[in-house]
C-alpha cells in the first residue's frame, strides 16, 4: 500500500475525533517528493543535453540515484503494507483515487528500472539505444513522476480536508505550488 493509502486510512479513522493527520507523515511524504523532484530535474537536464549522452561518471551518478529511488520506494511500500494490511477504506472514491495513485507509482518504478538498464549500457554506439529513445524514456519518467506527486498531494488534500491541520494543509499546498510552478 502507498503512502497515500496510509494517510487516507488515518484521515478516515480520525474524522470527527479531533486528532487530524499526523504532520510527521506529511513531512515525510513531502521530503520524499522533494528528493524525487530533484531526481526529475537531474534527468530532465540529461534529456536536454541529448543527443550528447551522459559521460560514464554522470551516467553512474544518475543510475545510483535511480537505484536509491527504487530501493527507498520498495522499503517504504513494504513498511506500509505491514502497517495497513487488512484495513479497508469506506469510500469508493478514496479507494479509486488510491488505486490510481498506486498505479502511477508502479509505472514510475518500471520507468526507473528501464532507465537504470539504459544507463548501464556500454558507451559504444552499437550497444545502446538511440538518443531519441533514451530521451523519450527520460521524459516519460520525469513527466509521469511529477504528475504522480501532484495527484498524490491533491488526493490527500481532498480526502483529508476535514482532518488536516492548518499547518498540514499549508505544507501540502506549498508542495503543490512548487511542483506546478
PDB file of C-alpha atoms in Angstrom:
ATOM      1  CA  UNK A   1       0.000   0.000   0.000  1.00  0.00           C
ATOM      2  CA  UNK A   2       1.146   3.507  -0.732  1.00  0.00           C
ATOM      3  CA  UNK A   3       1.828   6.480   1.493  1.00  0.00           C
ATOM      4  CA  UNK A   4      -1.492   7.826   0.263  1.00  0.00           C
ATOM      5  CA  UNK A   5      -3.297   4.712   1.490  1.00  0.00           C
ATOM      6  CA  UNK A   6      -1.707   5.016   4.911  1.00  0.00           C
ATOM      7  CA  UNK A   7      -2.521   8.722   5.133  1.00  0.00           C
ATOM      8  CA  UNK A   8      -6.043   8.154   3.856  1.00  0.00           C
ATOM      9  CA  UNK A   9      -6.605   5.451   6.447  1.00  0.00           C
ATOM     10  CA  UNK A  10      -5.514   7.975   9.069  1.00  0.00           C
ATOM     11  CA  UNK A  11      -7.917  10.525   7.573  1.00  0.00           C
ATOM     12  CA  UNK A  12     -10.853   8.131   7.564  1.00  0.00           C
ATOM     13  CA  UNK A  13     -10.124   6.808  11.041  1.00  0.00           C
ATOM     14  CA  UNK A  14      -9.579  10.277  12.524  1.00  0.00           C
ATOM     15  CA  UNK A  15     -12.590  12.051  11.036  1.00  0.00           C
ATOM     16  CA  UNK A  16     -14.535  13.573  13.840  1.00  0.00           C
ATOM     17  CA  UNK A  17     -12.128  12.573  16.595  1.00  0.00           C
ATOM     18  CA  UNK A  18     -10.267  15.885  16.510  1.00  0.00           C
ATOM     19  CA  UNK A  19      -6.810  14.340  16.125  1.00  0.00           C
ATOM     20  CA  UNK A  20      -6.122  15.154  12.479  1.00  0.00           C
ATOM     21  CA  UNK A  21      -3.497  13.600  10.238  1.00  0.00           C
ATOM     22  CA  UNK A  22      -0.075  13.306  11.874  1.00  0.00           C
ATOM     23  CA  UNK A  23       2.070  16.056  10.390  1.00  0.00           C
ATOM     24  CA  UNK A  24       5.177  13.891  10.675  1.00  0.00           C
ATOM     25  CA  UNK A  25       3.702  11.663   7.954  1.00  0.00           C
ATOM     26  CA  UNK A  26       3.058  14.691   5.760  1.00  0.00           C
ATOM     27  CA  UNK A  27       6.607  15.968   6.304  1.00  0.00           C
ATOM     28  CA  UNK A  28       7.944  12.534   5.339  1.00  0.00           C
ATOM     29  CA  UNK A  29       5.809  12.483   2.190  1.00  0.00           C
ATOM     30  CA  UNK A  30       6.883  15.990   1.162  1.00  0.00           C
ATOM     31  CA  UNK A  31      10.555  15.140   1.829  1.00  0.00           C
ATOM     32  CA  UNK A  32      10.282  12.047  -0.401  1.00  0.00           C
ATOM     33  CA  UNK A  33       8.612  14.157  -3.066  1.00  0.00           C
ATOM     34  CA  UNK A  34      11.367  16.784  -2.854  1.00  0.00           C
ATOM     35  CA  UNK A  35      14.030  14.095  -3.386  1.00  0.00           C
ATOM     36  CA  UNK A  36      12.091  12.707  -6.334  1.00  0.00           C
ATOM     37  CA  UNK A  37      11.583  16.198  -7.797  1.00  0.00           C
ATOM     38  CA  UNK A  38      15.351  16.784  -7.588  1.00  0.00           C
ATOM     39  CA  UNK A  39      15.970  13.486  -9.400  1.00  0.00           C
ATOM     40  CA  UNK A  40      13.434  14.506 -12.061  1.00  0.00           C
ATOM     41  CA  UNK A  41      15.292  17.802 -12.540  1.00  0.00           C
ATOM     42  CA  UNK A  42      18.583  15.928 -12.998  1.00  0.00           C
ATOM     43  CA  UNK A  43      17.030  13.568 -15.543  1.00  0.00           C
ATOM     44  CA  UNK A  44      15.416  16.455 -17.406  1.00  0.00           C
ATOM     45  CA  UNK A  45      18.812  18.178 -17.642  1.00  0.00           C
ATOM     46  CA  UNK A  46      20.223  14.940 -19.062  1.00  0.00           C
ATOM     47  CA  UNK A  47      17.409  14.777 -21.634  1.00  0.00           C
ATOM     48  CA  UNK A  48      18.003  18.398 -22.610  1.00  0.00           C
ATOM     49  CA  UNK A  49      21.652  17.600 -23.447  1.00  0.00           C
ATOM     50  CA  UNK A  50      20.786  14.804 -25.864  1.00  0.00           C
ATOM     51  CA  UNK A  51      21.909  13.691 -28.405  1.00  0.00           C
ATOM     52  CA  UNK A  52      25.039  14.000 -26.263  1.00  0.00           C
ATOM     53  CA  UNK A  53      24.918  11.093 -23.853  1.00  0.00           C
ATOM     54  CA  UNK A  54      25.981  11.495 -20.233  1.00  0.00           C
ATOM     55  CA  UNK A  55      29.597  10.579 -19.605  1.00  0.00           C
ATOM     56  CA  UNK A  56      30.376   7.468 -17.607  1.00  0.00           C
ATOM     57  CA  UNK A  57      30.575   9.336 -14.283  1.00  0.00           C
ATOM     58  CA  UNK A  58      27.303  11.200 -14.826  1.00  0.00           C
ATOM     59  CA  UNK A  59      25.553   8.030 -16.015  1.00  0.00           C
ATOM     60  CA  UNK A  60      26.773   6.234 -12.887  1.00  0.00           C
ATOM     61  CA  UNK A  61      25.522   9.048 -10.651  1.00  0.00           C
ATOM     62  CA  UNK A  62      22.093   9.022 -12.330  1.00  0.00           C
ATOM     63  CA  UNK A  63      21.923   5.233 -12.185  1.00  0.00           C
ATOM     64  CA  UNK A  64      22.784   5.272  -8.460  1.00  0.00           C
ATOM     65  CA  UNK A  65      20.133   7.931  -7.797  1.00  0.00           C
ATOM     66  CA  UNK A  66      17.523   5.872  -9.655  1.00  0.00           C
ATOM     67  CA  UNK A  67      18.558   2.703  -7.806  1.00  0.00           C
ATOM     68  CA  UNK A  68      18.242   4.552  -4.488  1.00  0.00           C
ATOM     69  CA  UNK A  69      14.778   5.784  -5.527  1.00  0.00           C
ATOM     70  CA  UNK A  70      13.655   2.234  -6.362  1.00  0.00           C
ATOM     71  CA  UNK A  71      15.140   0.872  -3.122  1.00  0.00           C
ATOM     72  CA  UNK A  72      13.512   3.564  -0.949  1.00  0.00           C
ATOM     73  CA  UNK A  73      10.174   3.010  -2.676  1.00  0.00           C
ATOM     74  CA  UNK A  74      10.375  -0.738  -2.062  1.00  0.00           C
ATOM     75  CA  UNK A  75      11.337  -0.290   1.605  1.00  0.00           C
ATOM     76  CA  UNK A  76       8.569   2.235   2.144  1.00  0.00           C
ATOM     77  CA  UNK A  77       5.951   0.098   0.399  1.00  0.00           C
ATOM     78  CA  UNK A  78       6.825  -2.968   2.484  1.00  0.00           C
ATOM     79  CA  UNK A  79       6.551  -0.970   5.700  1.00  0.00           C
ATOM     80  CA  UNK A  80       3.172   0.464   4.734  1.00  0.00           C
ATOM     81  CA  UNK A  81       1.785  -2.893   3.630  1.00  0.00           C
ATOM     82  CA  UNK A  82       2.703  -4.291   7.043  1.00  0.00           C
ATOM     83  CA  UNK A  83       1.094  -1.362   8.847  1.00  0.00           C
ATOM     84  CA  UNK A  84      -2.124  -1.270   6.845  1.00  0.00           C
ATOM     85  CA  UNK A  85      -2.725  -4.881   5.809  1.00  0.00           C
ATOM     86  CA  UNK A  86      -6.374  -5.775   6.079  1.00  0.00           C
ATOM     87  CA  UNK A  87      -7.611  -2.233   6.553  1.00  0.00           C
ATOM     88  CA  UNK A  88     -10.220  -1.160   4.063  1.00  0.00           C
ATOM     89  CA  UNK A  89     -11.378   2.309   3.266  1.00  0.00           C
ATOM     90  CA  UNK A  90     -15.061   3.043   3.413  1.00  0.00           C
ATOM     91  CA  UNK A  91     -15.263   5.380   0.428  1.00  0.00           C
ATOM     92  CA  UNK A  92     -15.309   4.100  -3.164  1.00  0.00           C
ATOM     93  CA  UNK A  93     -13.898   7.477  -4.266  1.00  0.00           C
ATOM     94  CA  UNK A  94     -10.999   7.156  -1.826  1.00  0.00           C
ATOM     95  CA  UNK A  95     -10.305   3.612  -2.972  1.00  0.00           C
ATOM     96  CA  UNK A  96     -10.401   4.661  -6.645  1.00  0.00           C
ATOM     97  CA  UNK A  97      -8.043   7.585  -6.038  1.00  0.00           C
ATOM     98  CA  UNK A  98      -5.637   5.424  -4.090  1.00  0.00           C
ATOM     99  CA  UNK A  99      -5.713   2.743  -6.771  1.00  0.00           C
ATOM    100  CA  UNK A 100      -4.946   5.345  -9.448  1.00  0.00           C
ATOM    101  CA  UNK A 101      -2.063   6.815  -7.436  1.00  0.00           C
ATOM    102  CA  UNK A 102      -0.688   3.328  -6.778  1.00  0.00           C
ATOM    103  CA  UNK A 103      -0.759   2.521 -10.498  1.00  0.00           C
ATOM    104  CA  UNK A 104       1.163   5.716 -11.215  1.00  0.00           C
ATOM    105  CA  UNK A 105       3.790   4.756  -8.632  1.00  0.00           C
ATOM    106  CA  UNK A 106       4.128   1.318 -10.215  1.00  0.00           C
ATOM    107  CA  UNK A 107       4.604   2.972 -13.616  1.00  0.00           C
ATOM    108  CA  UNK A 108       7.275   5.234 -12.113  1.00  0.00           C
ATOM    109  CA  UNK A 109       9.151   2.238 -10.725  1.00  0.00           C
ATOM    110  CA  UNK A 110       9.013   0.443 -14.072  1.00  0.00           C
ATOM    111  CA  UNK A 111      10.288   3.554 -15.879  1.00  0.00           C
ATOM    112  CA  UNK A 112      13.075   3.901 -13.291  1.00  0.00           C
ATOM    113  CA  UNK A 113      14.168   0.293 -13.789  1.00  0.00           C
ATOM    114  CA  UNK A 114      14.209   0.798 -17.568  1.00  0.00           C
ATOM    115  CA  UNK A 115      16.379   3.899 -17.149  1.00  0.00           C
ATOM    116  CA  UNK A 116      18.754   2.038 -14.830  1.00  0.00           C
ATOM    117  CA  UNK A 117      19.210  -0.578 -17.544  1.00  0.00           C
ATOM    118  CA  UNK A 118      19.694   2.060 -20.254  1.00  0.00           C
ATOM    119  CA  UNK A 119      22.265   3.946 -18.189  1.00  0.00           C
ATOM    120  CA  UNK A 120      24.152   0.719 -17.579  1.00  0.00           C
ATOM    121  CA  UNK A 121      24.857   0.085 -21.256  1.00  0.00           C
ATOM    122  CA  UNK A 122      28.361   0.460 -22.573  1.00  0.00           C
ATOM    123  CA  UNK A 123      29.146   3.712 -24.326  1.00  0.00           C
ATOM    124  CA  UNK A 124      29.708   2.108 -27.737  1.00  0.00           C
ATOM    125  CA  UNK A 125      27.245   3.321 -30.342  1.00  0.00           C
ATOM    126  CA  UNK A 126      26.140  -0.193 -31.320  1.00  0.00           C
ATOM    127  CA  UNK A 127      25.430  -1.311 -27.759  1.00  0.00           C
ATOM    128  CA  UNK A 128      22.980   1.338 -26.638  1.00  0.00           C
ATOM    129  CA  UNK A 129      19.579   2.646 -27.600  1.00  0.00           C
ATOM    130  CA  UNK A 130      19.168   5.731 -29.747  1.00  0.00           C
ATOM    131  CA  UNK A 131      19.318   9.185 -28.190  1.00  0.00           C
ATOM    132  CA  UNK A 132      15.690   9.725 -29.234  1.00  0.00           C
ATOM    133  CA  UNK A 133      14.567   6.586 -27.433  1.00  0.00           C
ATOM    134  CA  UNK A 134      16.609   7.438 -24.357  1.00  0.00           C
ATOM    135  CA  UNK A 135      15.190  10.976 -24.334  1.00  0.00           C
ATOM    136  CA  UNK A 136      11.673   9.580 -24.561  1.00  0.00           C
ATOM    137  CA  UNK A 137      12.366   7.220 -21.657  1.00  0.00           C
ATOM    138  CA  UNK A 138      13.739  10.076 -19.543  1.00  0.00           C
ATOM    139  CA  UNK A 139      10.769  12.305 -20.315  1.00  0.00           C
ATOM    140  CA  UNK A 140       8.293   9.507 -19.562  1.00  0.00           C
ATOM    141  CA  UNK A 141       9.838   9.074 -16.124  1.00  0.00           C
ATOM    142  CA  UNK A 142      10.125  12.679 -15.034  1.00  0.00           C
ATOM    143  CA  UNK A 143       6.808  13.824 -16.503  1.00  0.00           C
ATOM    144  CA  UNK A 144       4.881  10.894 -15.020  1.00  0.00           C
ATOM    145  CA  UNK A 145       6.644  11.169 -11.651  1.00  0.00           C
ATOM    146  CA  UNK A 146       5.822  14.855 -11.386  1.00  0.00           C
ATOM    147  CA  UNK A 147       2.180  14.178 -12.242  1.00  0.00           C
ATOM    148  CA  UNK A 148       2.012  11.357  -9.683  1.00  0.00           C
ATOM    149  CA  UNK A 149       3.374  13.615  -6.929  1.00  0.00           C
ATOM    150  CA  UNK A 150       0.791  16.301  -7.710  1.00  0.00           C
ATOM    151  CA  UNK A 151      -2.036  13.759  -7.851  1.00  0.00           C
ATOM    152  CA  UNK A 152      -0.996  12.220  -4.545  1.00  0.00           C
ATOM    153  CA  UNK A 153      -0.840  15.581  -2.761  1.00  0.00           C
ATOM    154  CA  UNK A 154      -4.158  16.717  -4.270  1.00  0.00           C
ATOM    155  CA  UNK A 155      -5.803  13.442  -3.266  1.00  0.00           C
ATOM    156  CA  UNK A 156      -4.603  13.830   0.320  1.00  0.00           C
ATOM    157  CA  UNK A 157      -5.909  17.394   0.407  1.00  0.00           C
ATOM    158  CA  UNK A 158      -9.269  16.273  -0.952  1.00  0.00           C
ATOM    159  CA  UNK A 159      -9.638  13.164   1.180  1.00  0.00           C
ATOM    160  CA  UNK A 160      -8.289  14.787   4.318  1.00  0.00           C
ATOM    161  CA  UNK A 161      -9.844  18.222   4.065  1.00  0.00           C
ATOM    162  CA  UNK A 162     -11.678  17.773   7.375  1.00  0.00           C
ATOM    163  CA  UNK A 163      -8.839  16.302   9.394  1.00  0.00           C
ATOM    164  CA  UNK A 164      -5.779  18.125   8.089  1.00  0.00           C
ATOM    165  CA  UNK A 165      -4.460  20.749  10.444  1.00  0.00           C
ATOM    166  CA  UNK A 166      -3.922  24.240   9.013  1.00  0.00           C
ATOM    167  CA  UNK A 167      -0.160  23.561   9.037  1.00  0.00           C
ATOM    168  CA  UNK A 168      -0.720  20.237   7.267  1.00  0.00           C
ATOM    169  CA  UNK A 169      -2.828  21.891   4.585  1.00  0.00           C
ATOM    170  CA  UNK A 170      -0.217  24.605   4.185  1.00  0.00           C
ATOM    171  CA  UNK A 171       2.550  22.027   3.837  1.00  0.00           C
ATOM    172  CA  UNK A 172       0.682  20.223   1.054  1.00  0.00           C
ATOM    173  CA  UNK A 173      -0.359  23.426  -0.719  1.00  0.00           C
ATOM    174  CA  UNK A 174       3.208  24.748  -0.648  1.00  0.00           C
ATOM    175  CA  UNK A 175       4.436  21.442  -2.057  1.00  0.00           C
ATOM    176  CA  UNK A 176       1.875  21.647  -4.838  1.00  0.00           C
ATOM    177  CA  UNK A 177       2.831  25.232  -5.625  1.00  0.00           C
ATOM    178  CA  UNK A 178       6.484  24.210  -6.029  1.00  0.00           C
ATOM    179  CA  UNK A 179       5.537  21.351  -8.336  1.00  0.00           C
ATOM    180  CA  UNK A 180       3.132  23.156 -10.634  1.00  0.00           C
ATOM    181  CA  UNK A 181       5.052  26.432 -10.892  1.00  0.00           C
TER     182      UNK A 181
END
